[in-house]
GROMACS .gro file of C-alpha atoms in nm:
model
  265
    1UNK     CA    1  -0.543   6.374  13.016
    2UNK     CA    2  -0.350   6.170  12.751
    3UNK     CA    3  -0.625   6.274  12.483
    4UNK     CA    4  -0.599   6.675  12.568
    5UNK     CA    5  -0.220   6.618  12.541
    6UNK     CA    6  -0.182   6.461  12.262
    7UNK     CA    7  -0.433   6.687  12.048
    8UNK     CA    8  -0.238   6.976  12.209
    9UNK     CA    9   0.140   6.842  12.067
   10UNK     CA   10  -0.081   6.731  11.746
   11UNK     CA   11  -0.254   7.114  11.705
   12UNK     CA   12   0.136   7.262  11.674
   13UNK     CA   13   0.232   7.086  11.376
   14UNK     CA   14   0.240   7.293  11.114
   15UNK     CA   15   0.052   7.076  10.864
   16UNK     CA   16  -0.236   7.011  11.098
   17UNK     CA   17  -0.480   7.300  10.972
   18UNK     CA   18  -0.822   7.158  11.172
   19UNK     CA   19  -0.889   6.868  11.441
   20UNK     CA   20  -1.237   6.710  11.462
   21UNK     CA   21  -1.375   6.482  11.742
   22UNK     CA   22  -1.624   6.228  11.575
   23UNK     CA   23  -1.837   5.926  11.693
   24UNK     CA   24  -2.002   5.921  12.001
   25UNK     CA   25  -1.737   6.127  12.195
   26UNK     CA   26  -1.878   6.388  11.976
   27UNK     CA   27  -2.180   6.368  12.093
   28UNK     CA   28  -2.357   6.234  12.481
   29UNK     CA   29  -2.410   5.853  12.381
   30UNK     CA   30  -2.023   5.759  12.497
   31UNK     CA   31  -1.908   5.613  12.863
   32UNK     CA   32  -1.548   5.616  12.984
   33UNK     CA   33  -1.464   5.293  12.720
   34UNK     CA   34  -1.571   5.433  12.417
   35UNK     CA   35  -1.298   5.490  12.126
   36UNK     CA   36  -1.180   5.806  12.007
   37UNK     CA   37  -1.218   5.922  11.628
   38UNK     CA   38  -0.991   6.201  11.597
   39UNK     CA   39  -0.981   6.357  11.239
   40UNK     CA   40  -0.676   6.591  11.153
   41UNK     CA   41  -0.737   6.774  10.845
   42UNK     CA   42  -0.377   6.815  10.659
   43UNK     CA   43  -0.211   7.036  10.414
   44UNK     CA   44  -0.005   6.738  10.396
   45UNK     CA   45   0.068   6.413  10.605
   46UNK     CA   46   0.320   6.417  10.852
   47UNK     CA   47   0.596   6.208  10.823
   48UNK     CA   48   0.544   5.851  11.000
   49UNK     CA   49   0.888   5.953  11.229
   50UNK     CA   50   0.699   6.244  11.326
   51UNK     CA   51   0.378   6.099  11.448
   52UNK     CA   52   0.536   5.840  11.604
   53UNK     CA   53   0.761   6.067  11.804
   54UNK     CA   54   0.437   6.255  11.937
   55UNK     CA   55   0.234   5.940  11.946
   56UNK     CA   56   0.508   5.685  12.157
   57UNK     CA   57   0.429   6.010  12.493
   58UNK     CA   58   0.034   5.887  12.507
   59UNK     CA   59   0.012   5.603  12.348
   60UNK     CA   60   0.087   5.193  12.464
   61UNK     CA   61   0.035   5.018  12.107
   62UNK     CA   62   0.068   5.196  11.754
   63UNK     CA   63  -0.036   5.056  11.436
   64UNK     CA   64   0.110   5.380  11.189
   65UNK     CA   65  -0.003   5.408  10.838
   66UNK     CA   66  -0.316   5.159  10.788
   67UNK     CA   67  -0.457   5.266  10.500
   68UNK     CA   68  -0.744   4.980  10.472
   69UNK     CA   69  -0.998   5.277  10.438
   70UNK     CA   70  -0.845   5.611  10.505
   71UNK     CA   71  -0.499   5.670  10.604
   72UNK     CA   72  -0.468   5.602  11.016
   73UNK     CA   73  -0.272   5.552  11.283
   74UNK     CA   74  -0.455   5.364  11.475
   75UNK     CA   75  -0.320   5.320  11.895
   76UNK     CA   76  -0.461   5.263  12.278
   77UNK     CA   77  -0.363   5.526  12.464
   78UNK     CA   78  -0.222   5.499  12.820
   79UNK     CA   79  -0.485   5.487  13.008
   80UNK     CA   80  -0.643   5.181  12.789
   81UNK     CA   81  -0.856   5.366  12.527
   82UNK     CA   82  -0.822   5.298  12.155
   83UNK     CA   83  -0.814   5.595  11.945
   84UNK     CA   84  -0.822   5.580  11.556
   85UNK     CA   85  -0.636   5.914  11.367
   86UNK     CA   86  -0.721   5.965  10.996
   87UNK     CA   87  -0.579   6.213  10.808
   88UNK     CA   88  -0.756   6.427  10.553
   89UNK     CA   89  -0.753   6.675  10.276
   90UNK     CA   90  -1.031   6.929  10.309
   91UNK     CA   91  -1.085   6.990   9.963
   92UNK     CA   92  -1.100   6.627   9.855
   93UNK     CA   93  -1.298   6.553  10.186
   94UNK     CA   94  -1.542   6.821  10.050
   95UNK     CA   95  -1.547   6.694   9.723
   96UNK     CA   96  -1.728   6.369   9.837
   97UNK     CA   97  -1.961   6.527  10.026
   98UNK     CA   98  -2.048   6.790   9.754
   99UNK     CA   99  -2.093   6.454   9.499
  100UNK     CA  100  -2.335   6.355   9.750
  101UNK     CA  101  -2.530   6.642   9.866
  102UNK     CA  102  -2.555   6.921   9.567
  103UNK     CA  103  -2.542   6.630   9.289
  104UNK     CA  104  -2.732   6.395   9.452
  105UNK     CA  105  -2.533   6.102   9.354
  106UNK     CA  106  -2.604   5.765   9.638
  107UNK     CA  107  -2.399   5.475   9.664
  108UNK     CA  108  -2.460   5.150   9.738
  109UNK     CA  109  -2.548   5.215  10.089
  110UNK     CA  110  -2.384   5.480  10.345
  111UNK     CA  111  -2.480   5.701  10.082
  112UNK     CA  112  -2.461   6.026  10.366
  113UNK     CA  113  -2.217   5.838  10.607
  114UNK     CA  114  -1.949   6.173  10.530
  115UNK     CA  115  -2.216   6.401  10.532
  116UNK     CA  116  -2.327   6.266  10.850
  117UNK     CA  117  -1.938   6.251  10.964
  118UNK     CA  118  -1.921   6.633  10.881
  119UNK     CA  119  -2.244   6.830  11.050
  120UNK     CA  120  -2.200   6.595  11.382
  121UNK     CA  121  -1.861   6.643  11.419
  122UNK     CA  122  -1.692   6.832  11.681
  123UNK     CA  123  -1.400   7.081  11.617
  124UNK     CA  124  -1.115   7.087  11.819
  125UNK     CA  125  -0.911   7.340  11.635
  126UNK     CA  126  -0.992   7.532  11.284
  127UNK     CA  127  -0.651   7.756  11.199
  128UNK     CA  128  -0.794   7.834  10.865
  129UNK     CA  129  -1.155   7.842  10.945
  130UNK     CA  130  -1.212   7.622  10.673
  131UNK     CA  131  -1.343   7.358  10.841
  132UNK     CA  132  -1.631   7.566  11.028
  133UNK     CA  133  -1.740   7.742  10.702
  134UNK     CA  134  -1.774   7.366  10.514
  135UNK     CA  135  -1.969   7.285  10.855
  136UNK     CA  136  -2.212   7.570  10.817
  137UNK     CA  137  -2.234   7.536  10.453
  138UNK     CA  138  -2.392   7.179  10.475
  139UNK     CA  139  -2.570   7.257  10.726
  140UNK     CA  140  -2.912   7.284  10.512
  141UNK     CA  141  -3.219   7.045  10.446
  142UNK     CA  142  -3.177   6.718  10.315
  143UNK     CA  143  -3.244   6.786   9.932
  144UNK     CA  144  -3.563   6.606   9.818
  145UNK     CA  145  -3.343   6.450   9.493
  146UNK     CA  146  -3.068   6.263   9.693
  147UNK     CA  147  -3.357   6.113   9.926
  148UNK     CA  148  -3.553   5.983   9.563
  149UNK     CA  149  -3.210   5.868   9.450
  150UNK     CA  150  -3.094   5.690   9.737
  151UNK     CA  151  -3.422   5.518   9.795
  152UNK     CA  152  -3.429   5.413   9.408
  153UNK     CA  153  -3.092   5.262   9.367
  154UNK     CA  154  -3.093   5.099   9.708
  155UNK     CA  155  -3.440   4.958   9.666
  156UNK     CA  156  -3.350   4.787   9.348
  157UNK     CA  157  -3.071   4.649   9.483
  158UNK     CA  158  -3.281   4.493   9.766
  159UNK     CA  159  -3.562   4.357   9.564
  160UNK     CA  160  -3.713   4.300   9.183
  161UNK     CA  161  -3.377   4.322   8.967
  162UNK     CA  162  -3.164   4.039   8.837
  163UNK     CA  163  -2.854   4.146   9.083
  164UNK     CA  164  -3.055   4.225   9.338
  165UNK     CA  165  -2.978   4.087   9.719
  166UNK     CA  166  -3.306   3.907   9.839
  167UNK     CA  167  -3.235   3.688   9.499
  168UNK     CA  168  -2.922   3.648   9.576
  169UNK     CA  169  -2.961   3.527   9.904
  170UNK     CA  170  -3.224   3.275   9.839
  171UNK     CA  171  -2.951   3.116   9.534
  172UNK     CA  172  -2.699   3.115   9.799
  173UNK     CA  173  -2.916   2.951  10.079
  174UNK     CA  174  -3.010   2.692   9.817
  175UNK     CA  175  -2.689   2.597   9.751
  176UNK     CA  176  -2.602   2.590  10.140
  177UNK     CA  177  -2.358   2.882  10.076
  178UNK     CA  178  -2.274   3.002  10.386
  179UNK     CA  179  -2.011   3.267  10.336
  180UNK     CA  180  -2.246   3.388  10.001
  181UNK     CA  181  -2.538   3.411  10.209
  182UNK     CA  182  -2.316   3.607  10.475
  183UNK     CA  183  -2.184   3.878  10.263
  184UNK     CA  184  -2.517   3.948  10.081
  185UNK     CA  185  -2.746   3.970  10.431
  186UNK     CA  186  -2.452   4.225  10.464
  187UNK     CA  187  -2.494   4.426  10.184
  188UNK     CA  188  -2.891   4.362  10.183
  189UNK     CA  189  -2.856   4.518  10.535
  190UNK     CA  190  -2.653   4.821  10.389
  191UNK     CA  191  -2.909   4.923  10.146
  192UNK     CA  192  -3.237   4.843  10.398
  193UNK     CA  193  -3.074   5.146  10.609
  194UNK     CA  194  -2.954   5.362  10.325
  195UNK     CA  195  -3.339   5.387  10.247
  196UNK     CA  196  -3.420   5.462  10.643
  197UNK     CA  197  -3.258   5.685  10.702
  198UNK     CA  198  -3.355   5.905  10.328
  199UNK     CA  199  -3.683   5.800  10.385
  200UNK     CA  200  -3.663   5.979  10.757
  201UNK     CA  201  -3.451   6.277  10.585
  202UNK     CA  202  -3.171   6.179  10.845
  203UNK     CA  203  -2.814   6.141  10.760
  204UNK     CA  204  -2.687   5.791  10.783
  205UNK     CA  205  -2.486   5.731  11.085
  206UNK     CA  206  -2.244   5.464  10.991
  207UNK     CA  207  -2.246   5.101  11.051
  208UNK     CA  208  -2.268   5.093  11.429
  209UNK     CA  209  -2.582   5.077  11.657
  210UNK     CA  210  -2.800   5.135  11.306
  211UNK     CA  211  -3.089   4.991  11.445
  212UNK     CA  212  -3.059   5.230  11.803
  213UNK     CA  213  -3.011   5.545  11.553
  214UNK     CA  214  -3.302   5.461  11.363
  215UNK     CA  215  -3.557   5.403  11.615
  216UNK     CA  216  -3.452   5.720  11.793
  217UNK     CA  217  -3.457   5.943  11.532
  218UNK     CA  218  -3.679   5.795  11.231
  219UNK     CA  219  -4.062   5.906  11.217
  220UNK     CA  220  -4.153   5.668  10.988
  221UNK     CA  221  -4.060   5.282  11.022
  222UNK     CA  222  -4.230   4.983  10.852
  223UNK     CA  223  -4.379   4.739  11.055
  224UNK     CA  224  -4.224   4.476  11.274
  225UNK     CA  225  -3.905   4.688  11.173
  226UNK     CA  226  -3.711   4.550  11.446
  227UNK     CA  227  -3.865   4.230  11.476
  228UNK     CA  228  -3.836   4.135  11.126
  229UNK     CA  229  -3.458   4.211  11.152
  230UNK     CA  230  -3.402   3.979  11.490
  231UNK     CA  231  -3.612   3.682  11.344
  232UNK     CA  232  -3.348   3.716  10.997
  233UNK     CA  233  -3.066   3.741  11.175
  234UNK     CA  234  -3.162   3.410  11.414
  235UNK     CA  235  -3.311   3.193  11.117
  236UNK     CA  236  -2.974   3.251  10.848
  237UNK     CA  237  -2.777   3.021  10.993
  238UNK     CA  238  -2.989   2.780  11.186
  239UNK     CA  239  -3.063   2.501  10.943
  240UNK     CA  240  -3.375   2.498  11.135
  241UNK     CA  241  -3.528   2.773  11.042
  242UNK     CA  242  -3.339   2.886  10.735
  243UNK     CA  243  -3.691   2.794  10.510
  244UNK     CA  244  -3.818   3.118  10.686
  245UNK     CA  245  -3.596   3.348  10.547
  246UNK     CA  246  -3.731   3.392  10.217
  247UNK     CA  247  -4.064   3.483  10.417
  248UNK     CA  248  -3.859   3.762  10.593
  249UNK     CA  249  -3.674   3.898  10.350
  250UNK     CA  250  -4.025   3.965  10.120
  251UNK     CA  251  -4.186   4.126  10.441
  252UNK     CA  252  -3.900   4.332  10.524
  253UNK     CA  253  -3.891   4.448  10.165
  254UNK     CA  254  -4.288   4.490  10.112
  255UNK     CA  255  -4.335   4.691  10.447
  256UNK     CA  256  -4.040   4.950  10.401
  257UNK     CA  257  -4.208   4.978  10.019
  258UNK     CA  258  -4.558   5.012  10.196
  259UNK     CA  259  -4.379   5.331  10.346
  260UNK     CA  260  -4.238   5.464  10.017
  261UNK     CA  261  -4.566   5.453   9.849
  262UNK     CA  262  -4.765   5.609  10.146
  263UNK     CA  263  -4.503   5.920  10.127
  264UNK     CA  264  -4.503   5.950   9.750
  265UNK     CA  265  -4.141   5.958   9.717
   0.00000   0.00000   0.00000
């Protein structure tokens, strides 16, 4: 009830030009806990009085304005359920995507996270019908160029190169580094899935339940995928059996390039 009400007052504002329902309440994997992600896509931002005027009717707690990643209000409605707001331009929320998809440009891992964001989304309102045409206009095959260029930058940042995590991680782990050997399992982690999901042609779903998505979905997954990935995450900081993660790290790398090789990519 709160959430149909407050996109309702939201939908009137004249700046609002398109609503989108994202995460799993866009899709069948949420129960009655799961957060909102409500995306309102803006000819320009509402004023924080404004918001907070509409927001104060559902909402029990309000953070306005975070701006850590996008710009949010983030709040718990009512009846106990958080929901995160992020307001968007279209055009420069296209303009990402378009970097992505028709220039083939990956990042650092999450390369398709927006793509993803976009084509599983589920519209609420569309007053322009701008956001349904950029819908159907990426709806199309994953391009064969983005998958080689994801899986090339990310693999060289897991394994071979100078900067490259597994190296990293061994220093750190050396050194008894702690935090170090935190961050870069972290980013090793980023890039292992960045070249899953290419590999599998499947846009990458965002940092949450990575392992679920990819087991669901992917067709091809190296050996002892999942296993490999338990034993690393129970041996990093157990001073017991922190000698085995070098061991991991090598296999994890060597089977998801055993994959790569067998597809030609």
């Amino acid at each position: 009830m709160y959430f149909e009400s407050l996109c309702k007052e939201l939908s009137a504002l004249k700046e609002i030009e398109g609503i989108a329902l994202g995460g799993s309440r866009a899709g069948e994997s949420f129960d009655q806990n799961s957060d909102y992600d409500l995306y309102l896509y803006v000819s320009s931002v509402p004023s924080e009085a404004i918001r907070k005027s509409i927001l104060q009717k559902y909402c029990s707690y309000m953070e306005i304005g975070n701006s850590f990643w996008e710009l949010e209000d983030d709040c718990t409605l009512k009846n106990g359920i958080d929901i995160d707001i992020l307001y968007r331009d279209i055009k420069t929320f296209e303009q990402g995507i378009e970097d992505v998809v028709v220039h083939a440009n990956s990042h650092n891992g999450y390369t398709t996270c927006m793509w993803h964001n976009l084509l599983n989304c589920k519209i609420l309102l569309d007053k322009t019908g701008e956001l349904t045409q950029l819908k159907e206009k990426y709806n199309i095959p994953y391009p064969a160029q983005l998958k080689k260029n994801i899986i090339d930058r990310n693999m060289r940042l897991l394994h071979g190169f100078l900067p490259s995590y597994e190296g990293q991680i061994n220093k750190a782990l050396k050194r008894g580094d702690k935090v170090a050997v935190n961050h870069r399992i972290a980013a090793f982690m980023e890039s292992y899935f960045d070249v899953i999901f290419a590999l599998n042609e499947m846009t990458h779903p965002g940092e949450k339940r990575e392992v679920l998505f990819a087991k669901k979905g992917a067709k091809k997954l190296p050996v002892n995928f999942e296993e490999n990935i338990d034993s690393l995450f129970s041996s990093i900081f157990d001073d017991s059996k922190k000698e085995n993660v070098p061991k991991l790290l090598a296999d994890i790398v060597e089977n998801i390039s055993c994959i790569i090789c067998s597809v030609n990519v």
